[in-house]
Amino acid sequence: MSNQPEEWAQFFNAHAVKYHEEPFTKATGEELKFILEELSLPEGSKILDVGCGTGRHAVELAKHGYKVLGVDISEGMLEEARRLAEKAGVQVEWLQSDATQMELEQQFDAAICLCEGAFGLLNSGDDPLTHELNILKRIHRALYPGAKLILTAPNGLRKIRHATKEQVELGEFDPGTITESFKLPIETDHGDQEIALRERGFVPSELRLMFTIAGFAVDAVYGGTAGAWDRAPVGLDEMEVMVISTRQEDG
């Protein structure tokens, strides 16, 4: 990676120490139960966590006997993840990488990409029409045929419903790609600053097509708001959409 972190890496580097103050992180136990039920894998299986953040899912999976590799663009988040793993007394492998560029020398029995952990988060140079497809192709390459992928993505239906004509005119919302542009505050060594960020939303039909193109069979599409996974249909105002899929054979 370059010496200058990209925008989302800068944001998460600054936000890492506060991440576990987010309300949705309190539901990790319930989320883990859901993951274990969906993956239904024996202990010792290898699981890839893309956009692992502070490792709250990766560490819990390691506690249950799984071999986990956590990938994240933010070194700050990975520092917190290492501390969490050490405190829990478990071994997790960590890799700092952009999800569209990750090079993995092993294959996995399953993958997760949850809670806006890479999917939908666009840096200034990213193409909103190809960025996430590249992530899916990288994950596909890293999985054994028949392996499951559980992924949540920002809900484009909600973004469309909440967007205003003024946001479109100001360039803060692009209806053509369902992309929001906004600024968030971060704390730096030089004081408080604002950083310009972009987030892409997705509608369920689009996600089904993308997963199919990338070589996955879509098993189910649910509402996927963090902390409230219940296998229910996608709600129009939910924060996220969940896709459960299976990696298909090559060719």
CSV table of N, CA and C in Angstrom, one decimal, residues 8 116 118-122 127-133 153-156 159 173-182 197-203 206-207 210 239:
chain,number,residue,atom,x,y,z
A,8,TRP,N,-10.8,5.9,3.4
A,8,TRP,CA,-11.4,5.0,4.4
A,8,TRP,C,-10.4,4.5,5.4
A,116,GLU,N,-20.5,-3.5,6.7
A,116,GLU,CA,-19.8,-2.5,5.9
A,116,GLU,C,-18.2,-2.7,6.0
A,118,ALA,N,-15.7,-3.3,4.0
A,118,ALA,CA,-15.1,-3.2,2.7
A,118,ALA,C,-16.1,-3.0,1.6
A,119,PHE,N,-17.2,-3.7,1.6
A,119,PHE,CA,-18.2,-3.7,0.5
A,119,PHE,C,-19.0,-2.4,0.6
A,120,GLY,N,-18.9,-1.6,-0.5
A,120,GLY,CA,-19.7,-0.4,-0.6
A,120,GLY,C,-18.9,0.9,-0.1
A,121,LEU,N,-17.7,0.7,0.4
A,121,LEU,CA,-16.9,1.8,0.8
A,121,LEU,C,-15.9,2.2,-0.3
A,122,LEU,N,-16.1,3.4,-0.9
A,122,LEU,CA,-15.3,3.8,-2.0
A,122,LEU,C,-14.3,4.9,-1.7
A,127,ASP,N,-14.0,3.0,-8.8
A,127,ASP,CA,-15.1,3.0,-9.8
A,127,ASP,C,-16.3,2.3,-9.1
A,128,PRO,N,-17.4,3.1,-8.9
A,128,PRO,CA,-18.5,2.5,-8.1
A,128,PRO,C,-19.2,1.4,-8.9
A,129,LEU,N,-18.9,1.2,-10.2
A,129,LEU,CA,-19.6,0.1,-10.9
A,129,LEU,C,-18.8,-1.2,-11.0
A,130,THR,N,-17.5,-1.1,-10.6
A,130,THR,CA,-16.7,-2.3,-10.6
A,130,THR,C,-16.0,-2.7,-9.3
A,131,HIS,N,-16.0,-1.7,-8.3
A,131,HIS,CA,-15.2,-1.9,-7.1
A,131,HIS,C,-15.7,-3.2,-6.3
A,132,GLU,N,-17.0,-3.3,-6.1
A,132,GLU,CA,-17.5,-4.5,-5.3
A,132,GLU,C,-17.4,-5.8,-6.1
A,133,LEU,N,-17.6,-5.7,-7.4
A,133,LEU,CA,-17.4,-6.9,-8.2
A,133,LEU,C,-16.0,-7.5,-8.1
A,153,ALA,N,-24.3,-5.6,2.7
A,153,ALA,CA,-24.0,-4.4,1.9
A,153,ALA,C,-24.9,-3.3,2.3
A,154,PRO,N,-24.5,-2.0,2.2
A,154,PRO,CA,-25.4,-0.9,2.4
A,154,PRO,C,-26.7,-1.0,1.5
A,155,ASN,N,-27.8,-0.8,2.1
A,155,ASN,CA,-29.1,-0.9,1.5
A,155,ASN,C,-29.4,0.3,0.6
A,156,GLY,N,-29.3,0.0,-0.7
A,156,GLY,CA,-29.6,1.1,-1.7
A,156,GLY,C,-31.0,1.6,-1.7
A,159,LYS,N,-31.1,4.3,0.9
A,159,LYS,CA,-30.4,5.5,0.4
A,159,LYS,C,-31.3,6.3,-0.6
A,173,PHE,N,-25.4,13.1,-3.8
A,173,PHE,CA,-26.0,11.7,-4.0
A,173,PHE,C,-26.1,11.5,-5.5
A,174,ASP,N,-25.6,10.4,-6.0
A,174,ASP,CA,-25.6,10.1,-7.4
A,174,ASP,C,-26.7,8.9,-7.6
A,175,PRO,N,-27.9,9.2,-8.1
A,175,PRO,CA,-28.9,8.2,-8.3
A,175,PRO,C,-28.5,7.1,-9.3
A,176,GLY,N,-27.5,7.5,-10.2
A,176,GLY,CA,-27.1,6.5,-11.2
A,176,GLY,C,-26.3,5.4,-10.6
A,177,THR,N,-25.6,5.6,-9.5
A,177,THR,CA,-24.8,4.5,-8.9
A,177,THR,C,-25.2,4.3,-7.4
A,178,ILE,N,-26.2,5.0,-7.0
A,178,ILE,CA,-26.7,5.0,-5.6
A,178,ILE,C,-25.5,5.2,-4.6
A,179,THR,N,-24.7,6.3,-4.9
A,179,THR,CA,-23.5,6.6,-4.1
A,179,THR,C,-23.7,7.9,-3.4
A,180,GLU,N,-23.5,7.9,-2.1
A,180,GLU,CA,-23.5,9.1,-1.3
A,180,GLU,C,-22.1,9.6,-1.1
A,181,SER,N,-21.9,11.0,-1.1
A,181,SER,CA,-20.7,11.6,-0.8
A,181,SER,C,-20.9,12.5,0.4
A,182,PHE,N,-20.0,12.4,1.4
A,182,PHE,CA,-20.2,13.1,2.6
A,182,PHE,C,-18.9,13.3,3.3
A,197,LEU,N,-15.7,11.2,2.1
A,197,LEU,CA,-15.9,9.8,1.9
A,197,LEU,C,-17.0,9.6,0.9
A,198,ARG,N,-17.0,8.3,0.4
A,198,ARG,CA,-18.1,7.9,-0.5
A,198,ARG,C,-18.6,6.5,-0.1
A,199,GLU,N,-19.9,6.3,-0.1
A,199,GLU,CA,-20.5,5.0,0.2
A,199,GLU,C,-21.5,4.6,-0.8
A,200,ARG,N,-21.4,3.4,-1.3
A,200,ARG,CA,-22.3,2.9,-2.4
A,200,ARG,C,-23.4,2.1,-1.8
A,201,GLY,N,-24.6,2.2,-2.3
A,201,GLY,CA,-25.7,1.3,-1.9
A,201,GLY,C,-26.1,0.4,-3.0
A,202,PHE,N,-26.8,-0.7,-2.6
A,202,PHE,CA,-27.1,-1.8,-3.5
A,202,PHE,C,-28.6,-2.2,-3.3
A,203,VAL,N,-29.2,-2.5,-4.4
A,203,VAL,CA,-30.6,-3.1,-4.4
A,203,VAL,C,-30.4,-4.6,-4.5
A,206,GLU,N,-29.7,-6.2,-7.9
A,206,GLU,CA,-28.3,-6.0,-8.4
A,206,GLU,C,-27.3,-6.9,-7.7
A,207,LEU,N,-27.5,-7.1,-6.4
A,207,LEU,CA,-26.6,-8.0,-5.7
A,207,LEU,C,-26.7,-9.4,-6.2
A,210,MET,N,-24.6,-9.4,-9.4
A,210,MET,CA,-23.2,-9.3,-9.2
A,210,MET,C,-22.6,-10.6,-8.6
A,239,MET,N,-30.6,-0.6,7.3
A,239,MET,CA,-29.3,0.0,6.9
A,239,MET,C,-28.5,-0.9,5.9
